[in-house]
Amino acid sequence: MLIAKVAIGFSRSATLIFSLTCLLACEVEKSSDYRLHFSPSSPVTKTDYIFGIHPLHNPQRLFEIFNPYMQYLSDNIEGVSFSLEASRNYEAFDEKLYSGKLDFALPNPFQTFNAMSKGYRVFAKMGDDENFKGIILTRRDGGIEKVTDLKGKAVSYPAPTALAATMMPQYYLQTHGVDVTEDLDNRYVGSQESSIMNVYLKQTSAASTWPLPWIALSKERPELADELEVKWSTPPLINNGLVAKHDIPNSIVEQVANLTAELHLHPEGVLMLEAMALSQFELATNEDYLVVDQFLIKFNEQVRPIN
């Protein structure tokens, strides 16, 4: 009887152990099935670079023109993406650039030259240097014929640090018989479009800008070309630069440079360039912008101190 009871007890224990084992196995299997819904590896993330464009246009137009370029770079460089950063005016852009907030940027030549001492390097530039010049617009019925006719009159500009659209025209006026700081009512109105619209609306007697925004805006609003004319143009200077922060990997900067310089070689890129009123970009270095320093020295001596 004792043996039988032991056998029965053993049998019950074995059954219990077997049942517990099966239960644990089922729980492990269920747990394993549940865990299969999760990836064992970390999600793939991209490095997002902020790409600032100086106020060539108002922010809305800037996004329309340059967002396709941002997408093009993002699509063709593995592991990174690019976000366009517009600025409401030159002062806001300068603060972002000189404080290092922007990873990549398209500044004007004056800002490009300054950025070289703020932790940036030049890797490319806009082509068509012959178009990088200042133009001075007047109304056809405004009675302005000679440069000296502007004495005592108001002139609109985008900003004090706009090289082609402000500084080069002011140098032109200064060297053609007008004392810019004494003879003119200088009005810095924030954007290229605002400068043009000021003379159109008869708020100023002349407007200072440069060819690209004038061409774009007059195509959009033909009445501007009917009532305004390009009265004077300055000699050209080197066009806008492309810069990258020194801590951006060389491999990334080289890819951005090459993709940008090749835009004019394929239909997608040609459309982007047409929107920018540009034929192509070119590779460039810091040394290319030393010519800007020569102009700035003359401007500072003959026109006004540079802020």
GROMACS .gro file of N, CA and C in nm, residues 74-225:
model
  456
   74SER      N    1   1.795   6.654  -5.030
   74SER     CA    2   1.752   6.551  -4.935
   74SER      C    3   1.735   6.416  -5.003
   75ASP      N    4   1.685   6.417  -5.125
   75ASP     CA    5   1.661   6.292  -5.199
   75ASP      C    6   1.789   6.226  -5.248
   76ASN      N    7   1.894   6.305  -5.263
   76ASN     CA    8   2.014   6.253  -5.328
   76ASN      C    9   2.135   6.236  -5.236
   77ILE      N   10   2.119   6.269  -5.109
   77ILE     CA   11   2.228   6.248  -5.013
   77ILE      C   12   2.176   6.157  -4.903
   78GLU      N   13   2.234   6.040  -4.891
   78GLU     CA   14   2.185   5.939  -4.798
   78GLU      C   15   2.207   5.981  -4.653
   79GLY      N   16   2.104   5.960  -4.571
   79GLY     CA   17   2.116   5.980  -4.428
   79GLY      C   18   2.098   6.122  -4.379
   80VAL      N   19   2.067   6.216  -4.468
   80VAL     CA   20   2.050   6.355  -4.426
   80VAL      C   21   1.927   6.415  -4.493
   81SER      N   22   1.879   6.523  -4.436
   81SER     CA   23   1.773   6.602  -4.498
   81SER      C   24   1.805   6.749  -4.478
   82PHE      N   25   1.738   6.834  -4.556
   82PHE     CA   26   1.766   6.977  -4.551
   82PHE      C   27   1.635   7.054  -4.533
   83SER      N   28   1.635   7.148  -4.438
   83SER     CA   29   1.518   7.230  -4.411
   83SER      C   30   1.550   7.375  -4.443
   84LEU      N   31   1.464   7.437  -4.522
   84LEU     CA   32   1.485   7.575  -4.563
   84LEU      C   33   1.451   7.670  -4.449
   85GLU      N   34   1.538   7.765  -4.425
   85GLU     CA   35   1.518   7.868  -4.323
   85GLU      C   36   1.514   8.004  -4.392
   86ALA      N   37   1.396   8.066  -4.392
   86ALA     CA   38   1.381   8.201  -4.446
   86ALA      C   39   1.386   8.302  -4.332
   87SER      N   40   1.414   8.426  -4.365
   87SER     CA   41   1.420   8.533  -4.265
   87SER      C   42   1.338   8.651  -4.312
   88ARG      N   43   1.274   8.719  -4.219
   88ARG     CA   44   1.185   8.829  -4.256
   88ARG      C   45   1.262   8.950  -4.307
   89ASN      N   46   1.390   8.963  -4.270
   89ASN     CA   47   1.470   9.075  -4.316
   89ASN      C   48   1.619   9.041  -4.302
   90TYR      N   49   1.704   9.132  -4.347
   90TYR     CA   50   1.848   9.108  -4.345
   90TYR      C   51   1.902   9.099  -4.203
   91GLU      N   52   1.849   9.179  -4.113
   91GLU     CA   53   1.897   9.177  -3.975
   91GLU      C   54   1.875   9.040  -3.912
   92ALA      N   55   1.756   8.983  -3.935
   92ALA     CA   56   1.726   8.852  -3.879
   92ALA      C   57   1.816   8.744  -3.940
   93PHE      N   58   1.840   8.752  -4.070
   93PHE     CA   59   1.929   8.655  -4.134
   93PHE      C   60   2.072   8.668  -4.080
   94ASP      N   61   2.119   8.791  -4.067
   94ASP     CA   62   2.255   8.813  -4.016
   94ASP      C   63   2.272   8.750  -3.879
   95GLU      N   64   2.173   8.767  -3.793
   95GLU     CA   65   2.182   8.713  -3.657
   95GLU      C   66   2.193   8.560  -3.661
   96LYS      N   67   2.113   8.497  -3.746
   96LYS     CA   68   2.117   8.350  -3.757
   96LYS      C   69   2.251   8.303  -3.812
   97LEU      N   70   2.300   8.371  -3.915
   97LEU     CA   71   2.424   8.329  -3.979
   97LEU      C   72   2.543   8.349  -3.887
   98TYR      N   73   2.557   8.467  -3.832
   98TYR     CA   74   2.676   8.498  -3.754
   98TYR      C   75   2.679   8.429  -3.617
   99SER      N   76   2.562   8.384  -3.569
   99SER     CA   77   2.557   8.308  -3.443
   99SER      C   78   2.576   8.159  -3.466
  100GLY      N   79   2.584   8.116  -3.591
  100GLY     CA   80   2.607   7.976  -3.621
  100GLY      C   81   2.483   7.889  -3.618
  101LYS      N   82   2.363   7.949  -3.621
  101LYS     CA   83   2.240   7.870  -3.620
  101LYS      C   84   2.222   7.792  -3.749
  102LEU      N   85   2.273   7.846  -3.859
  102LEU     CA   86   2.254   7.784  -3.991
  102LEU      C   87   2.368   7.687  -4.020
  103ASP      N   88   2.334   7.567  -4.067
  103ASP     CA   89   2.436   7.469  -4.105
  103ASP      C   90   2.492   7.501  -4.243
  104PHE      N   91   2.403   7.531  -4.335
  104PHE     CA   92   2.438   7.576  -4.469
  104PHE      C   93   2.367   7.708  -4.494
  105ALA      N   94   2.421   7.789  -4.584
  105ALA     CA   95   2.356   7.917  -4.612
  105ALA      C   96   2.393   7.967  -4.751
  106LEU      N   97   2.303   8.050  -4.803
  106LEU     CA   98   2.326   8.123  -4.927
  106LEU      C   99   2.320   8.271  -4.893
  107PRO      N  100   2.433   8.330  -4.848
  107PRO     CA  101   2.437   8.472  -4.813
  107PRO      C  102   2.477   8.556  -4.935
  108ASN      N  103   2.456   8.688  -4.924
  108ASN     CA  104   2.510   8.773  -5.029
  108ASN      C  105   2.662   8.783  -5.012
  109PRO      N  106   2.734   8.839  -5.106
  109PRO     CA  107   2.881   8.838  -5.097
  109PRO      C  108   2.936   8.908  -4.972
  110PHE      N  109   2.871   9.015  -4.929
  110PHE     CA  110   2.914   9.083  -4.806
  110PHE      C  111   2.899   8.989  -4.687
  111GLN      N  112   2.785   8.923  -4.677
  111GLN     CA  113   2.762   8.828  -4.567
  111GLN      C  114   2.852   8.706  -4.581
  112THR      N  115   2.877   8.664  -4.705
  112THR     CA  116   2.968   8.551  -4.730
  112THR      C  117   3.106   8.583  -4.677
  113PHE      N  118   3.155   8.702  -4.709
  113PHE     CA  119   3.288   8.743  -4.662
  113PHE      C  120   3.293   8.746  -4.510
  114ASN      N  121   3.189   8.799  -4.446
  114ASN     CA  122   3.185   8.803  -4.300
  114ASN      C  123   3.175   8.664  -4.240
  115ALA      N  124   3.100   8.575  -4.305
  115ALA     CA  125   3.080   8.440  -4.253
  115ALA      C  126   3.210   8.362  -4.246
  116MET      N  127   3.305   8.397  -4.330
  116MET     CA  128   3.433   8.327  -4.332
  116MET      C  129   3.506   8.340  -4.199
  117SER      N  130   3.478   8.445  -4.125
  117SER     CA  131   3.540   8.463  -3.993
  117SER      C  132   3.447   8.421  -3.880
  118LYS      N  133   3.332   8.362  -3.916
  118LYS     CA  134   3.234   8.320  -3.816
  118LYS      C  135   3.214   8.169  -3.815
  119GLY      N  136   3.312   8.095  -3.866
  119GLY     CA  137   3.302   7.950  -3.861
  119GLY      C  138   3.246   7.883  -3.985
  120TYR      N  139   3.244   7.955  -4.097
  120TYR     CA  140   3.193   7.899  -4.222
  120TYR      C  141   3.302   7.897  -4.329
  121ARG      N  142   3.283   7.810  -4.427
  121ARG     CA  143   3.372   7.803  -4.543
  121ARG      C  144   3.289   7.807  -4.671
  122VAL      N  145   3.342   7.869  -4.772
  122VAL     CA  146   3.276   7.877  -4.902
  122VAL      C  147   3.300   7.748  -4.979
  123PHE      N  148   3.194   7.691  -5.038
  123PHE     CA  149   3.212   7.571  -5.119
  123PHE      C  150   3.154   7.585  -5.260
  124ALA      N  151   3.072   7.688  -5.283
  124ALA     CA  152   3.015   7.710  -5.416
  124ALA      C  153   2.961   7.853  -5.421
  125LYS      N  154   2.909   7.892  -5.535
  125LYS     CA  155   2.853   8.025  -5.553
  125LYS      C  156   2.753   8.024  -5.668
  126MET      N  157   2.670   8.122  -5.671
  126MET     CA  158   2.584   8.143  -5.788
  126MET      C  159   2.672   8.187  -5.906
  127GLY      N  160   2.637   8.139  -6.024
  127GLY     CA  161   2.707   8.185  -6.144
  127GLY      C  162   2.653   8.320  -6.189
  128ASP      N  163   2.674   8.351  -6.315
  128ASP     CA  164   2.622   8.474  -6.375
  128ASP      C  165   2.667   8.599  -6.301
  129ASP      N  166   2.796   8.609  -6.273
  129ASP     CA  167   2.847   8.726  -6.201
  129ASP      C  168   2.810   8.857  -6.271
  130GLU      N  169   2.794   8.853  -6.401
  130GLU     CA  170   2.762   8.976  -6.474
  130GLU      C  171   2.626   9.033  -6.432
  131ASN      N  172   2.540   8.948  -6.373
  131ASN     CA  173   2.410   8.995  -6.327
  131ASN      C  174   2.410   9.042  -6.182
  132PHE      N  175   2.523   9.021  -6.113
  132PHE     CA  176   2.529   9.067  -5.975
  132PHE      C  177   2.570   9.213  -5.975
  133LYS      N  178   2.472   9.298  -5.988
  133LYS     CA  179   2.495   9.441  -5.993
  133LYS      C  180   2.374   9.511  -5.933
  134GLY      N  181   2.392   9.634  -5.894
  134GLY     CA  182   2.281   9.711  -5.844
  134GLY      C  183   2.209   9.783  -5.956
  135ILE      N  184   2.080   9.801  -5.941
  135ILE     CA  185   2.004   9.882  -6.036
  135ILE      C  186   1.921   9.983  -5.958
  136ILE      N  187   1.901  10.099  -6.018
  136ILE     CA  188   1.822  10.206  -5.956
  136ILE      C  189   1.702  10.233  -6.045
  137LEU      N  190   1.584  10.213  -5.989
  137LEU     CA  191   1.458  10.230  -6.062
  137LEU      C  192   1.398  10.366  -6.033
  138THR      N  193   1.338  10.427  -6.133
  138THR     CA  194   1.261  10.550  -6.115
  138THR      C  195   1.129  10.535  -6.190
  139ARG      N  196   1.035  10.617  -6.157
  139ARG     CA  197   0.910  10.621  -6.234
  139ARG      C  198   0.936  10.691  -6.368
  140ARG      N  199   0.869  10.643  -6.470
  140ARG     CA  200   0.886  10.706  -6.602
  140ARG      C  201   0.834  10.849  -6.602
  141ASP      N  202   0.738  10.877  -6.515
  141ASP     CA  203   0.683  11.012  -6.507
  141ASP      C  204   0.739  11.089  -6.387
  142GLY      N  205   0.850  11.042  -6.332
  142GLY     CA  206   0.901  11.101  -6.208
  142GLY      C  207   0.989  11.223  -6.226
  143GLY      N  208   1.028  11.254  -6.346
  143GLY     CA  209   1.109  11.372  -6.370
  143GLY      C  210   1.254  11.360  -6.327
  144ILE      N  211   1.301  11.238  -6.300
  144ILE     CA  212   1.441  11.216  -6.262
  144ILE      C  213   1.520  11.178  -6.386
  145GLU      N  214   1.614  11.265  -6.425
  145GLU     CA  215   1.693  11.240  -6.546
  145GLU      C  216   1.841  11.222  -6.515
  146LYS      N  217   1.894  11.307  -6.427
  146LYS     CA  218   2.034  11.298  -6.388
  146LYS      C  219   2.042  11.247  -6.245
  147VAL      N  220   2.158  11.188  -6.212
  147VAL     CA  221   2.178  11.139  -6.076
  147VAL      C  222   2.157  11.251  -5.975
  148THR      N  223   2.203  11.369  -6.007
  148THR     CA  224   2.192  11.481  -5.913
  148THR      C  225   2.048  11.528  -5.895
  149ASP      N  226   1.955  11.483  -5.980
  149ASP     CA  227   1.814  11.516  -5.961
  149ASP      C  228   1.758  11.449  -5.836
  150LEU      N  229   1.830  11.352  -5.782
  150LEU     CA  230   1.785  11.284  -5.661
  150LEU      C  231   1.818  11.360  -5.533
  151LYS      N  232   1.896  11.465  -5.544
  151LYS     CA  233   1.930  11.543  -5.424
  151LYS      C  234   1.803  11.594  -5.357
  152GLY      N  235   1.794  11.570  -5.226
  152GLY     CA  236   1.676  11.612  -5.152
  152GLY      C  237   1.559  11.517  -5.162
  153LYS      N  238   1.576  11.407  -5.233
  153LYS     CA  239   1.467  11.311  -5.255
  153LYS      C  240   1.487  11.186  -5.168
  154ALA      N  241   1.378  11.108  -5.158
  154ALA     CA  242   1.381  10.981  -5.084
  154ALA      C  243   1.415  10.867  -5.179
  155VAL      N  244   1.501  10.778  -5.132
  155VAL     CA  245   1.539  10.658  -5.208
  155VAL      C  246   1.517  10.537  -5.117
  156SER      N  247   1.455  10.433  -5.172
  156SER     CA  248   1.428  10.311  -5.093
  156SER      C  249   1.531  10.204  -5.125
  157TYR      N  250   1.567  10.127  -5.020
  157TYR     CA  251   1.661  10.016  -5.031
  157TYR      C  252   1.608   9.899  -4.947
  158PRO      N  253   1.651   9.777  -4.976
  158PRO     CA  254   1.609   9.665  -4.891
  158PRO      C  255   1.667   9.673  -4.749
  159ALA      N  256   1.799   9.693  -4.739
  159ALA     CA  257   1.864   9.693  -4.607
  159ALA      C  258   2.004   9.752  -4.621
  160PRO      N  259   2.062   9.804  -4.514
  160PRO     CA  260   2.196   9.863  -4.522
  160PRO      C  261   2.303   9.764  -4.568
  161THR      N  262   2.286   9.633  -4.538
  161THR     CA  263   2.389   9.535  -4.571
  161THR      C  264   2.360   9.458  -4.699
  162ALA      N  265   2.258   9.498  -4.775
  162ALA     CA  266   2.233   9.435  -4.905
  162ALA      C  267   2.339   9.485  -5.002
  163LEU      N  268   2.428   9.398  -5.045
  163LEU     CA  269   2.544   9.443  -5.123
  163LEU      C  270   2.503   9.496  -5.260
  164ALA      N  271   2.445   9.410  -5.344
  164ALA     CA  272   2.409   9.453  -5.479
  164ALA      C  273   2.296   9.555  -5.477
  165ALA      N  274   2.200   9.536  -5.387
  165ALA     CA  275   2.078   9.618  -5.390
  165ALA      C  276   2.087   9.747  -5.312
  166THR      N  277   2.190   9.763  -5.229
  166THR     CA  278   2.203   9.886  -5.150
  166THR      C  279   2.343   9.945  -5.161
  167MET      N  280   2.443   9.869  -5.119
  167MET     CA  281   2.577   9.923  -5.106
  167MET      C  282   2.637   9.961  -5.242
  168MET      N  283   2.620   9.875  -5.341
  168MET     CA  284   2.674   9.907  -5.473
  168MET      C  285   2.603  10.027  -5.537
  169PRO      N  286   2.469  10.038  -5.531
  169PRO     CA  287   2.403  10.159  -5.580
  169PRO      C  288   2.443  10.286  -5.504
  170GLN      N  289   2.460  10.273  -5.371
  170GLN     CA  290   2.503  10.391  -5.296
  170GLN      C  291   2.643  10.436  -5.336
  171TYR      N  292   2.729  10.340  -5.362
  171TYR     CA  293   2.863  10.376  -5.408
  171TYR      C  294   2.855  10.444  -5.546
  172TYR      N  295   2.766  10.393  -5.631
  172TYR     CA  296   2.747  10.453  -5.764
  172TYR      C  297   2.699  10.598  -5.749
  173LEU      N  298   2.598  10.619  -5.665
  173LEU     CA  299   2.546  10.755  -5.646
  173LEU      C  300   2.653  10.848  -5.589
  174GLN      N  301   2.728  10.797  -5.491
  174GLN     CA  302   2.832  10.878  -5.427
  174GLN      C  303   2.939  10.921  -5.527
  175THR      N  304   2.971  10.834  -5.619
  175THR     CA  305   3.076  10.866  -5.717
  175THR      C  306   3.021  10.934  -5.842
  176HIS      N  307   2.892  10.967  -5.840
  176HIS     CA  308   2.832  11.038  -5.954
  176HIS      C  309   2.763  11.167  -5.909
  177GLY      N  310   2.814  11.226  -5.802
  177GLY     CA  311   2.771  11.361  -5.769
  177GLY      C  312   2.671  11.376  -5.656
  178VAL      N  313   2.634  11.267  -5.587
  178VAL     CA  314   2.539  11.277  -5.477
  178VAL      C  315   2.606  11.232  -5.348
  179ASP      N  316   2.595  11.313  -5.244
  179ASP     CA  317   2.644  11.272  -5.112
  179ASP      C  318   2.533  11.190  -5.048
  180VAL      N  319   2.553  11.060  -5.041
  180VAL     CA  320   2.447  10.969  -4.998
  180VAL      C  321   2.394  11.002  -4.860
  181THR      N  322   2.481  11.030  -4.767
  181THR     CA  323   2.436  11.052  -4.629
  181THR      C  324   2.382  11.193  -4.606
  182GLU      N  325   2.420  11.289  -4.690
  182GLU     CA  326   2.378  11.428  -4.670
  182GLU      C  327   2.265  11.470  -4.764
  183ASP      N  328   2.266  11.420  -4.887
  183ASP     CA  329   2.174  11.469  -4.990
  183ASP      C  330   2.046  11.388  -5.003
  184LEU      N  331   2.042  11.267  -4.945
  184LEU     CA  332   1.928  11.178  -4.968
  184LEU      C  333   1.853  11.145  -4.839
  185ASP      N  334   1.724  11.117  -4.855
  185ASP     CA  335   1.644  11.059  -4.748
  185ASP      C  336   1.646  10.908  -4.771
  186ASN      N  337   1.739  10.838  -4.705
  186ASN     CA  338   1.758  10.695  -4.726
  186ASN      C  339   1.659  10.614  -4.643
  187ARG      N  340   1.581  10.529  -4.710
  187ARG     CA  341   1.479  10.449  -4.642
  187ARG      C  342   1.505  10.301  -4.665
  188TYR      N  343   1.537  10.231  -4.557
  188TYR     CA  344   1.562  10.086  -4.563
  188TYR      C  345   1.432  10.015  -4.527
  189VAL      N  346   1.371   9.949  -4.626
  189VAL     CA  347   1.232   9.904  -4.614
  189VAL      C  348   1.217   9.753  -4.596
  190GLY      N  349   1.326   9.679  -4.587
  190GLY     CA  350   1.318   9.540  -4.544
  190GLY      C  351   1.330   9.432  -4.648
  191SER      N  352   1.287   9.457  -4.772
  191SER     CA  353   1.293   9.352  -4.874
  191SER      C  354   1.308   9.415  -5.012
  192GLN      N  355   1.347   9.332  -5.107
  192GLN     CA  356   1.362   9.379  -5.245
  192GLN      C  357   1.227   9.427  -5.300
  193GLU      N  358   1.123   9.345  -5.277
  193GLU     CA  359   0.990   9.379  -5.328
  193GLU      C  360   0.940   9.510  -5.268
  194SER      N  361   0.965   9.528  -5.139
  194SER     CA  362   0.920   9.652  -5.074
  194SER      C  363   0.992   9.774  -5.131
  195SER      N  364   1.120   9.758  -5.160
  195SER     CA  365   1.195   9.870  -5.219
  195SER      C  366   1.134   9.909  -5.353
  196ILE      N  367   1.104   9.810  -5.436
  196ILE     CA  368   1.047   9.837  -5.568
  196ILE      C  369   0.909   9.901  -5.555
  197MET      N  370   0.826   9.846  -5.465
  197MET     CA  371   0.690   9.896  -5.451
  197MET      C  372   0.687  10.038  -5.396
  198ASN      N  373   0.789  10.077  -5.321
  198ASN     CA  374   0.792  10.214  -5.268
  198ASN      C  375   0.799  10.316  -5.379
  199VAL      N  376   0.881  10.293  -5.480
  199VAL     CA  377   0.887  10.392  -5.589
  199VAL      C  378   0.763  10.381  -5.678
  200TYR      N  379   0.713  10.261  -5.695
  200TYR     CA  380   0.590  10.244  -5.775
  200TYR      C  381   0.473  10.319  -5.712
  201LEU      N  382   0.464  10.315  -5.580
  201LEU     CA  383   0.354  10.382  -5.509
  201LEU      C  384   0.385  10.529  -5.478
  202LYS      N  385   0.496  10.579  -5.531
  202LYS     CA  386   0.537  10.719  -5.518
  202LYS      C  387   0.572  10.757  -5.374
  203GLN      N  388   0.613  10.658  -5.296
  203GLN     CA  389   0.662  10.687  -5.161
  203GLN      C  390   0.807  10.735  -5.164
  204THR      N  391   0.879  10.694  -5.266
  204THR     CA  392   1.016  10.739  -5.288
  204THR      C  393   1.033  10.779  -5.434
  205SER      N  394   1.139  10.853  -5.462
  205SER     CA  395   1.165  10.898  -5.599
  205SER      C  396   1.247  10.796  -5.677
  206ALA      N  397   1.315  10.705  -5.606
  206ALA     CA  398   1.394  10.602  -5.671
  206ALA      C  399   1.398  10.481  -5.579
  207ALA      N  400   1.419  10.366  -5.640
  207ALA     CA  401   1.429  10.241  -5.563
  207ALA      C  402   1.555  10.168  -5.604
  208SER      N  403   1.623  10.117  -5.506
  208SER     CA  404   1.746  10.042  -5.530
  208SER      C  405   1.718   9.893  -5.511
  209THR      N  406   1.762   9.812  -5.606
  209THR     CA  407   1.746   9.667  -5.598
  209THR      C  408   1.852   9.604  -5.687
  210TRP      N  409   1.830   9.478  -5.729
  210TRP     CA  410   1.921   9.415  -5.825
  210TRP      C  411   1.838   9.335  -5.924
  211PRO      N  412   1.893   9.289  -6.035
  211PRO     CA  413   1.812   9.237  -6.146
  211PRO      C  414   1.716   9.124  -6.113
  212LEU      N  415   1.757   9.023  -6.032
  212LEU     CA  416   1.673   8.905  -6.013
  212LEU      C  417   1.535   8.937  -5.956
  213PRO      N  418   1.524   9.009  -5.844
  213PRO     CA  419   1.390   9.040  -5.794
  213PRO      C  420   1.311   9.132  -5.885
  214TRP      N  421   1.380   9.222  -5.954
  214TRP     CA  422   1.311   9.312  -6.046
  214TRP      C  423   1.251   9.233  -6.163
  215ILE      N  424   1.326   9.140  -6.220
  215ILE     CA  425   1.275   9.058  -6.329
  215ILE      C  426   1.156   8.974  -6.283
  216ALA      N  427   1.171   8.911  -6.166
  216ALA     CA  428   1.065   8.823  -6.116
  216ALA      C  429   0.937   8.901  -6.086
  217LEU      N  430   0.950   9.013  -6.018
  217LEU     CA  431   0.832   9.089  -5.978
  217LEU      C  432   0.764   9.156  -6.097
  218SER      N  433   0.842   9.205  -6.192
  218SER     CA  434   0.781   9.271  -6.308
  218SER      C  435   0.713   9.171  -6.401
  219LYS      N  436   0.757   9.045  -6.400
  219LYS     CA  437   0.685   8.941  -6.475
  219LYS      C  438   0.551   8.910  -6.410
  220GLU      N  439   0.551   8.907  -6.278
  220GLU     CA  440   0.429   8.879  -6.204
  220GLU      C  441   0.331   8.995  -6.212
  221ARG      N  442   0.386   9.116  -6.216
  221ARG     CA  443   0.302   9.236  -6.220
  221ARG      C  444   0.350   9.327  -6.334
  222PRO      N  445   0.304   9.301  -6.454
  222PRO     CA  446   0.351   9.377  -6.572
  222PRO      C  447   0.333   9.527  -6.561
  223GLU      N  448   0.237   9.572  -6.479
  223GLU     CA  449   0.216   9.716  -6.466
  223GLU      C  450   0.337   9.787  -6.408
  224LEU      N  451   0.421   9.714  -6.334
  224LEU     CA  452   0.542   9.774  -6.280
  224LEU      C  453   0.638   9.813  -6.392
  225ALA      N  454   0.655   9.723  -6.490
  225ALA     CA  455   0.743   9.753  -6.603
  225ALA      C  456   0.688   9.866  -6.689
   0.00000   0.00000   0.00000
